[in-house]
Coordinates of C-alpha atoms and ligand atoms in Angstrom, one line a residue:
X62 CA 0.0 0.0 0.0
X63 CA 1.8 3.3 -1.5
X64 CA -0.6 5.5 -2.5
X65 CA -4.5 5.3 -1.0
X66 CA -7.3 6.9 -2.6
X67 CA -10.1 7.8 0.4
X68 CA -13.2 9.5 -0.3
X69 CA -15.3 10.5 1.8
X70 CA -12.3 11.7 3.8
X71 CA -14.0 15.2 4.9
X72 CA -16.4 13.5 6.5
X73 CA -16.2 12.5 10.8
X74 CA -14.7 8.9 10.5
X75 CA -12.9 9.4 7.1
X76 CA -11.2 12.6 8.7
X77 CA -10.0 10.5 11.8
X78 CA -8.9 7.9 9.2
X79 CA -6.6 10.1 7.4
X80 CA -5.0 11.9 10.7
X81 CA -4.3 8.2 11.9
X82 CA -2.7 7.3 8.7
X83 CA -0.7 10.6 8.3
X84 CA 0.2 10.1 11.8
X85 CA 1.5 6.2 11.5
X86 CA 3.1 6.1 8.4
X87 CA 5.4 8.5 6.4
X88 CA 5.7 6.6 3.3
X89 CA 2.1 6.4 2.2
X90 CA 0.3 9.4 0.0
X91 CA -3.0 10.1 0.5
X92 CA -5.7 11.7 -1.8
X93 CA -8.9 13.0 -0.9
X94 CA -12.1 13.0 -2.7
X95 CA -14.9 14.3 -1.3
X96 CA -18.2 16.3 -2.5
X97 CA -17.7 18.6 0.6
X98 CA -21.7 17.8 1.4
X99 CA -23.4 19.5 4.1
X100 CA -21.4 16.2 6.2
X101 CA -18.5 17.2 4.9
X102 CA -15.4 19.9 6.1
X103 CA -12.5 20.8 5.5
X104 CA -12.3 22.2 9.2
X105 CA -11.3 18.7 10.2
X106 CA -8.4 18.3 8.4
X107 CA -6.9 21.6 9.0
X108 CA -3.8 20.3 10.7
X109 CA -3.0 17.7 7.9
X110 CA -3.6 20.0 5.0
X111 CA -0.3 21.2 4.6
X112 CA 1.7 17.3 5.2
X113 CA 3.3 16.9 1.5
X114 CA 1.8 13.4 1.9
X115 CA -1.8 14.3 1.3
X116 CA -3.8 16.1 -1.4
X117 CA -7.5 17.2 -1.3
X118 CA -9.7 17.1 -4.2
X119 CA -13.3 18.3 -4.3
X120 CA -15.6 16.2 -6.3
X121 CA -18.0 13.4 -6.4
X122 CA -17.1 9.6 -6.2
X123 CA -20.2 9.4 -8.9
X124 CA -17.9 11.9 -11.9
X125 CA -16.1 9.1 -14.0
X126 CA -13.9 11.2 -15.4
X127 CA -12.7 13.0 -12.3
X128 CA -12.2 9.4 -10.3
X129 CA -10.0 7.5 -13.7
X130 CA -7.6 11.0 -13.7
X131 CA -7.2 10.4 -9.9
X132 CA -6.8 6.9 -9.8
X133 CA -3.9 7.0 -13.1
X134 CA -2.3 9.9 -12.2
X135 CA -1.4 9.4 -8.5
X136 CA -0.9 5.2 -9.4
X137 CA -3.6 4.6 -7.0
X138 CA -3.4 1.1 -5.3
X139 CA -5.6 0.8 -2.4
X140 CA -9.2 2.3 -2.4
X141 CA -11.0 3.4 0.8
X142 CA -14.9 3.9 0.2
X143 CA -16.1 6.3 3.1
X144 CA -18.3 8.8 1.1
X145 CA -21.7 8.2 1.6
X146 CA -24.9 9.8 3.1
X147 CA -24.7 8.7 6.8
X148 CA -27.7 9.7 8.4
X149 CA -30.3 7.3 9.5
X150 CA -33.2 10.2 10.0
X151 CA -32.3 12.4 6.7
X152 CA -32.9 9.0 4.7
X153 CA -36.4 8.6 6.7
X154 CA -37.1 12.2 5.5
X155 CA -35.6 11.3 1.7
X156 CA -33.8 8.5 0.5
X157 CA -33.3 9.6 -3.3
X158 CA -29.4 11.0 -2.3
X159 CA -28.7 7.9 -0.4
X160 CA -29.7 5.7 -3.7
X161 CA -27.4 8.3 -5.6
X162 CA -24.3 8.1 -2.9
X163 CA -24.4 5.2 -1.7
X164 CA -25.6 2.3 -3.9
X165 CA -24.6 4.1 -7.2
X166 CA -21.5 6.0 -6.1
X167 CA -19.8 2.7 -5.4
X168 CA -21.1 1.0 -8.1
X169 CA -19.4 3.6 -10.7
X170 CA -16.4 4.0 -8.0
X171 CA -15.7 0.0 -8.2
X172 CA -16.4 0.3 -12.2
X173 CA -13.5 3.1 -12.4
X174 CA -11.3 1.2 -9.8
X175 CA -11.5 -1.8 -12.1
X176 CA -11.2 -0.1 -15.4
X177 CA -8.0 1.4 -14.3
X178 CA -6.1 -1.6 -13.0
X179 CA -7.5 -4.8 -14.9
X180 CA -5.6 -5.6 -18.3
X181 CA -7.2 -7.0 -21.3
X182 CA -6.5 -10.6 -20.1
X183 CA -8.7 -9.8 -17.1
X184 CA -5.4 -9.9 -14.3
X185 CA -5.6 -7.2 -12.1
X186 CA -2.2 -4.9 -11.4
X187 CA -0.1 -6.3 -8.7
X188 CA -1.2 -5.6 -5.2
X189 CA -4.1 -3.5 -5.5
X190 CA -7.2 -3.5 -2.9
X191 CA -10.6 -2.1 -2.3
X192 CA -12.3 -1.3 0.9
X193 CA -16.1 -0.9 1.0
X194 CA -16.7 0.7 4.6
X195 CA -19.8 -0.5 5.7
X196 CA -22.2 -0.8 8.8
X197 CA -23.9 -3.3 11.3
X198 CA -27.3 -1.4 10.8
X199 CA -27.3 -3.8 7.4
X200 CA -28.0 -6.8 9.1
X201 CA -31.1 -5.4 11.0
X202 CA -32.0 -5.3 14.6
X203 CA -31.2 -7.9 17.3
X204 CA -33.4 -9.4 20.1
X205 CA -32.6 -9.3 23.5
X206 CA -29.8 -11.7 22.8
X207 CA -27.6 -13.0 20.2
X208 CA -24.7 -10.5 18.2
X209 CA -24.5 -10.2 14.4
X210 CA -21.5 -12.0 12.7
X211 CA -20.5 -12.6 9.1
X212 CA -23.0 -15.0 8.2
X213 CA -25.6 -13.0 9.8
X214 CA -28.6 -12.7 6.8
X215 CA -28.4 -8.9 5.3
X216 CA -31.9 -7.4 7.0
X217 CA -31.9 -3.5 6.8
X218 CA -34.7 -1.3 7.7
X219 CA -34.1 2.1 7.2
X220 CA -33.6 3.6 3.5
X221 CA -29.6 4.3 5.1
X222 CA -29.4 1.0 5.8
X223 CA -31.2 -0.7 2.6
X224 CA -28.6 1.3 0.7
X225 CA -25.2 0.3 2.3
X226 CA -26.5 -3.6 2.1
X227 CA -27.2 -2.9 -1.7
X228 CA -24.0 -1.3 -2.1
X229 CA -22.1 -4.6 -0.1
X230 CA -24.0 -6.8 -2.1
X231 CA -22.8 -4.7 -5.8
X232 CA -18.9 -4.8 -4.2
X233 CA -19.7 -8.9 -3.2
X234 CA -21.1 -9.7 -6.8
X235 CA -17.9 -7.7 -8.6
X236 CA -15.3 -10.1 -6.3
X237 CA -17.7 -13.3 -7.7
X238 CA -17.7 -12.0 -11.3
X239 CA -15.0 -10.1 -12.0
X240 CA -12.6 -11.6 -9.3
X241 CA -12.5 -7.3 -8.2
X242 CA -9.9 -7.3 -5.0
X243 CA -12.4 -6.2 -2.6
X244 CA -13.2 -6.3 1.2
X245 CA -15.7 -5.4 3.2
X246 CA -15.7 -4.2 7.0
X247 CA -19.2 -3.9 9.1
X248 CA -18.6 -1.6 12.2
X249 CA -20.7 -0.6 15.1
X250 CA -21.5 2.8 15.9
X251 CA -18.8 5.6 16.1
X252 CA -18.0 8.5 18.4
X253 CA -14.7 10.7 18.8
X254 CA -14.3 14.1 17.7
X255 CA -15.4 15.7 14.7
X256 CA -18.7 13.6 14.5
X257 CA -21.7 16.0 12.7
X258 CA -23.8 16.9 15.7
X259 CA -27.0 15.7 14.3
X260 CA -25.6 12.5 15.3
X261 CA -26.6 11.4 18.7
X262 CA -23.4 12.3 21.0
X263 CA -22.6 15.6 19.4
X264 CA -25.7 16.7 19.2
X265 CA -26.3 15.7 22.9
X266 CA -23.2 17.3 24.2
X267 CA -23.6 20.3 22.4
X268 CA -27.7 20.9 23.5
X269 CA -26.3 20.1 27.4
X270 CA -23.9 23.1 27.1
X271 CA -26.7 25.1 25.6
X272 CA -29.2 23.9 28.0
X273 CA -31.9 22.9 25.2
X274 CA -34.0 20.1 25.6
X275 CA -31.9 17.0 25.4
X276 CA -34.7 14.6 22.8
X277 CA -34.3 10.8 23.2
X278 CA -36.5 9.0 20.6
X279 CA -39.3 6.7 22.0
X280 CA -38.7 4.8 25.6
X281 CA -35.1 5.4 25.2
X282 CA -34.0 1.3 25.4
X283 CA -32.7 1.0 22.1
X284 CA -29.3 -0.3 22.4
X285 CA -26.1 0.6 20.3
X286 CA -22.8 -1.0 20.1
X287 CA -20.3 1.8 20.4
X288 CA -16.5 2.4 19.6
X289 CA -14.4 5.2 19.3
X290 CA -13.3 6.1 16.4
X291 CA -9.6 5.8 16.4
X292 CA -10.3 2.0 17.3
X293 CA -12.3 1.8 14.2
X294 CA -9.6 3.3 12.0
X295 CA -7.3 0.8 13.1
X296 CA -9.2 -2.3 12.2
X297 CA -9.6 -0.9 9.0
X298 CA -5.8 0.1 8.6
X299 CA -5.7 -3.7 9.5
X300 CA -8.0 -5.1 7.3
X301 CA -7.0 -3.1 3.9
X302 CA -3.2 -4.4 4.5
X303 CA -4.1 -8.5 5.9
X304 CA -7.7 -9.0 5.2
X305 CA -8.6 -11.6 3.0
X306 CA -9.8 -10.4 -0.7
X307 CA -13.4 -11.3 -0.8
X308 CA -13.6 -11.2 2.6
X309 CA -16.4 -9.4 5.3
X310 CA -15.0 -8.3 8.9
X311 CA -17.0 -7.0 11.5
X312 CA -15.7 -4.3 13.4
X313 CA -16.5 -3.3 17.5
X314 CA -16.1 -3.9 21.4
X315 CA -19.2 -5.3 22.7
X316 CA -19.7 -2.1 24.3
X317 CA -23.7 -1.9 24.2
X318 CA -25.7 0.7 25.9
X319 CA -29.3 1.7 26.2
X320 CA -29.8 5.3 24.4
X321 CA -30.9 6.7 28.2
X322 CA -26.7 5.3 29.7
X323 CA -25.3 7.4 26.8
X324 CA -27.6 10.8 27.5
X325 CA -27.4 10.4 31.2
X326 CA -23.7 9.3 31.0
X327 CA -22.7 12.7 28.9
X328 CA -24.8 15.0 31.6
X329 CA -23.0 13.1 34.2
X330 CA -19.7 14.3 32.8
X331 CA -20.7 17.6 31.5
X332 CA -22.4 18.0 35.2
X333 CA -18.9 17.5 37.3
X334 CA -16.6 19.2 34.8
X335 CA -18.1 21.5 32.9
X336 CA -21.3 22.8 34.2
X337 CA -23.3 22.1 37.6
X338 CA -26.4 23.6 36.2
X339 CA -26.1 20.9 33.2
X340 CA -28.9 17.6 34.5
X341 CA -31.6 15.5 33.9
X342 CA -34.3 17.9 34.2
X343 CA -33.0 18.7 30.3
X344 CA -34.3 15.2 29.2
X345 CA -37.3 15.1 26.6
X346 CA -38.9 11.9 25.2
X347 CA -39.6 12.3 22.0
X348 CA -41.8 10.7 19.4
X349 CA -40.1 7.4 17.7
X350 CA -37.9 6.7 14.7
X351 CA -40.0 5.5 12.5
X352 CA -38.9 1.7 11.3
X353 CA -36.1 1.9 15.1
X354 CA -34.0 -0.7 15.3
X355 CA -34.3 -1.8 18.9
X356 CA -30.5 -3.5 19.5
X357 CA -27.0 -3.5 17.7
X358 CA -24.2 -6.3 19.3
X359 CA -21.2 -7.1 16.9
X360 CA -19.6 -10.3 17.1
X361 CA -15.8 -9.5 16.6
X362 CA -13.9 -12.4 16.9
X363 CA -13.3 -13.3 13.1
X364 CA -11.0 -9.8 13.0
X365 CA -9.6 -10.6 16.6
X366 CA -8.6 -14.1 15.9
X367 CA -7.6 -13.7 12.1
X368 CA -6.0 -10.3 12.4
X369 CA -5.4 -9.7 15.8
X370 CA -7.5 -6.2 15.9
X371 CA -8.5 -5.5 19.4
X372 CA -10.0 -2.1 20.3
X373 CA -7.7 0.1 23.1
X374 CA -9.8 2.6 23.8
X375 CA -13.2 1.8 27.2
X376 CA -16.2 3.6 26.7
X377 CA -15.2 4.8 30.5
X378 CA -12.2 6.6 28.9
X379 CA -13.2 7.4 25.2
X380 CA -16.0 9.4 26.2
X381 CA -14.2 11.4 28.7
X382 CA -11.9 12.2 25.7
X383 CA -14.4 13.1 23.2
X384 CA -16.7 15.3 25.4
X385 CA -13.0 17.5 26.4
X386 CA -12.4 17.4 22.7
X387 CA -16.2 19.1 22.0
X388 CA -15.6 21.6 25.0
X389 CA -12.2 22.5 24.4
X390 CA -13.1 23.3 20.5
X391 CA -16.2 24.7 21.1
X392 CA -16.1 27.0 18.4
X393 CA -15.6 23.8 15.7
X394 CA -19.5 22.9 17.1
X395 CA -20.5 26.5 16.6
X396 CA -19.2 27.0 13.4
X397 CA -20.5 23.5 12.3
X398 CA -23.9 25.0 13.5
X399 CA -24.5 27.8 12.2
X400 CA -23.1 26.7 8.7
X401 CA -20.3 28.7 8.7
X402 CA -17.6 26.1 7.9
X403 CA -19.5 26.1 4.5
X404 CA -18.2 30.1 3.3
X405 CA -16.1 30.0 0.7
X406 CA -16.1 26.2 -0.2
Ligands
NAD183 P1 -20.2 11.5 7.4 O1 -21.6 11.8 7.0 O2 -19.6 12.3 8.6 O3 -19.2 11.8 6.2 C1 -19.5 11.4 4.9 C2 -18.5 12.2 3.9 O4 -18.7 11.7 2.6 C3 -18.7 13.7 3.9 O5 -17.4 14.3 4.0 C4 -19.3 14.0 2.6 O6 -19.0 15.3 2.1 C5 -18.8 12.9 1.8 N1 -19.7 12.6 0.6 C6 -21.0 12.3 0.6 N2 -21.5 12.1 -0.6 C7 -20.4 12.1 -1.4 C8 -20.2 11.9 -2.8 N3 -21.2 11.6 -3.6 N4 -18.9 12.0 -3.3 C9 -17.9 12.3 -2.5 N5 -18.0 12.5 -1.2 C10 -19.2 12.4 -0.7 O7 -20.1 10.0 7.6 P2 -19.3 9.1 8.7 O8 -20.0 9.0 9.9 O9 -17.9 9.6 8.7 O10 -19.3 7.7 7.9 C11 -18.3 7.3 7.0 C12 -18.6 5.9 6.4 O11 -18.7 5.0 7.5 C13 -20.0 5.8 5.8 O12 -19.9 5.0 4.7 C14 -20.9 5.2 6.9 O13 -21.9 4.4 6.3 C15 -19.9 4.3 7.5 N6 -20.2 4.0 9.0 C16 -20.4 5.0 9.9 C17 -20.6 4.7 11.2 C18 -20.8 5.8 12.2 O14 -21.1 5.5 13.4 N7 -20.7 7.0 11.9 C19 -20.5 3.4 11.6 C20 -20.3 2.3 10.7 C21 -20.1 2.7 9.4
TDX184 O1 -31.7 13.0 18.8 C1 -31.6 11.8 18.8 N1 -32.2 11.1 19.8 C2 -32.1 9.7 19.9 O2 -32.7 9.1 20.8 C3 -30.8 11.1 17.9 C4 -30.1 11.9 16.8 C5 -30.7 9.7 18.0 N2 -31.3 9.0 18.9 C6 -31.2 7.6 19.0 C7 -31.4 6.8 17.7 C8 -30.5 5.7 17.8 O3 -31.1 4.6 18.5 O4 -29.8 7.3 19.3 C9 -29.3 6.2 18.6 C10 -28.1 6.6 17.8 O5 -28.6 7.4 16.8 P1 -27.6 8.1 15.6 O6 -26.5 8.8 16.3 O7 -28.5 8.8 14.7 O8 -27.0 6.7 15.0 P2 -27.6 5.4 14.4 O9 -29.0 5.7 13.8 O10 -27.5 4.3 15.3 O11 -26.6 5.2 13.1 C11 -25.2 5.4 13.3 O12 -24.5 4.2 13.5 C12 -24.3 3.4 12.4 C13 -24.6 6.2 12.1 O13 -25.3 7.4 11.9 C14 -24.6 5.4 10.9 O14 -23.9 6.1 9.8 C15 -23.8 4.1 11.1 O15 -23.9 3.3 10.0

């Protein structure tokens, strides 16, 4: 792996992904596509934009033309799929961009990726890899018991989740036809800095330091696998380099919690070092998601025992980390707010 191709790298968990690379290795080059959507910011990368290693370009993973120049002229070997429309309530409210994005931005990504490095006799150049980032939400919703694992039967409910499970199943059916060196990772839900605060631990920490009404959808028991982010970038660093082509890994930490831990947990925290005014009496049950999955639970021994990938970071500690990261850059959240990361872009 020389030189990586990420898009979606403006993005929360694609931005972490690059500052973990940039920060690891000094021999591999990095280029950035992204569309710079309303997810996406250039904010996030602001210490890395200068490292000789790394170029940004703005555009779409669906422009052909754009993705071939990129891929030939930087000799692009490994491909890391991040771009995509990531939010489970904009796809209730339309689903049309994550069809667009998701399912038919990696189908025209994978058709660029293996234009450019198959020959006429079908081999592929020497080395080269594909990564389709994916999610747990595509295998559905758990019962009280049991954890999803590789064999788990795709069962998505939301429109977000419908689309990444199409977009696994395009990737799977290019490895079975056209041999197309690709893997696939699943992972729980992420949290860390630079996470869009429509998601729900920003967007909690940020309405506790504004003392606005703190809305937890339905009874509040739906359960959610969660891992920091910077454990997630390293599975995936692990998994482009020794995964198997043709290969799924799930990605997390059995670290499940009910919606209600992770709201009162941040108001805990927020309450002791922050603000004393910040507690409970914020809470607001809201109406339901519609279609809510009720519970999330990876089962992550296949990357443990075939890759050794074990995450280092507790919940205890990673979300002491990430709410001093929102409060000591406190503007990032406001400028993220009110839109103004967007001037000029
Ligand atoms: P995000 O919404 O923060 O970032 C997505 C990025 O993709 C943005 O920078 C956006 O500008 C860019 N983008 C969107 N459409 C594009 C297009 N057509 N062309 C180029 N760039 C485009 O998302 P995230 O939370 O960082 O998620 C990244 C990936 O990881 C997604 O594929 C998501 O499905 C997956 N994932 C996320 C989580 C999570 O908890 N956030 C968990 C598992 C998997
Ligand atoms: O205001 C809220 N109140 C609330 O109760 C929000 C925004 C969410 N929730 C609930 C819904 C979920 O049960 O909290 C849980 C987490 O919600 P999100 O942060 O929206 O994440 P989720 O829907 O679980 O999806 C996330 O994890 C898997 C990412 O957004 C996906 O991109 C990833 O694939």
């Amino acid at each position: 792996m020389n030189n990586l191709l990420v898009t979606g790298g403006a993005g929360f968990i694609g931005s972490n992904f690059i500052r973990y690379m940039m920060n690891k290795y000094n021999n591999i080059k990095i280029v950035n596509l992204d569309a710079l959507t309303y997810a996406g910011n250039l904010f996030n990368l602001k210490d890395i934009e200068k490292n000789k290693n790394y170029t940004f370009v703005r555009g779409n993973i669906l422009d052909r033309g754009l993705v071939k120049e990129i891929l030939r002229k930087n000799e692009i070997d490994t491909v890391i799929n991040f771009a995509a429309e990531s939010h489970v309530d904009r796809s209730i409210n339309s689903a049309r961009e994550f069809v667009e994005t998701n399912i038919n931005g990696t189908l025209s990504l994978i058709e660029c990726c293996r234009d450019e490095w198959q020959n006429e006799n079908g081999e592929y150049k020497n080395g080269v890899r594909y990564l389709q980032v994916s999610t747990d939400e595509v295998y559905g919703s758990l019962g009280e018991f049991g954890y999803f694992n590789e064999e788990t039967p795709l069962q998505p409910h939301s429109p977000y989740s419908a689309s990444k499970a199409s977009a696994d199943m395009i990737v799977k059916s290019f490895v079975d036809t056209h041999q197309f060196p690709a893997l696939i990772t699943r992972c729980s839900n992420n949290y860390g800095p630079y996470q869009f605060p429509e998601k729900l631990i920003p967007l909690i920490i940020y309405n506790c330091i504004n003392k606005q009404k703190l809305p937890i959808y339905g009874d509040g028991l739906n359960i959610r696998d969660w891992l920091y982010v910077e454990d997630h970038c390293s599975a995936i660093d692990i998994v482009v380099r020794k995964g198997k082509i043709g290969e799924v890994y799930n990605i997390g930490g059995h670290n499940e919690k009910t919606n209600v831990y992770i709201v009162k947990k941040i108001i805990e925290i927020l309450n002791r070092k922050y603000d004393n005014e910040i507690n409970e009496n914020l809470i607001s049950y809201v109406e339901d998601r519609k279609g809510h999955d009720r519970r999330y639970g990876i089962d992550p021994s296949k990357i443990k025992n075939e890759l050794g990938w074990e995450p280092t970071t507790s919940f205890e500690a990673g979300i002491e980390k990430t709410i001093d990261w929102y409060t000591n850059n406190y503007n990032w959240l406001l400028d993220i707010k009110s839109g103004n990361y967007k001037k000029g872009v």
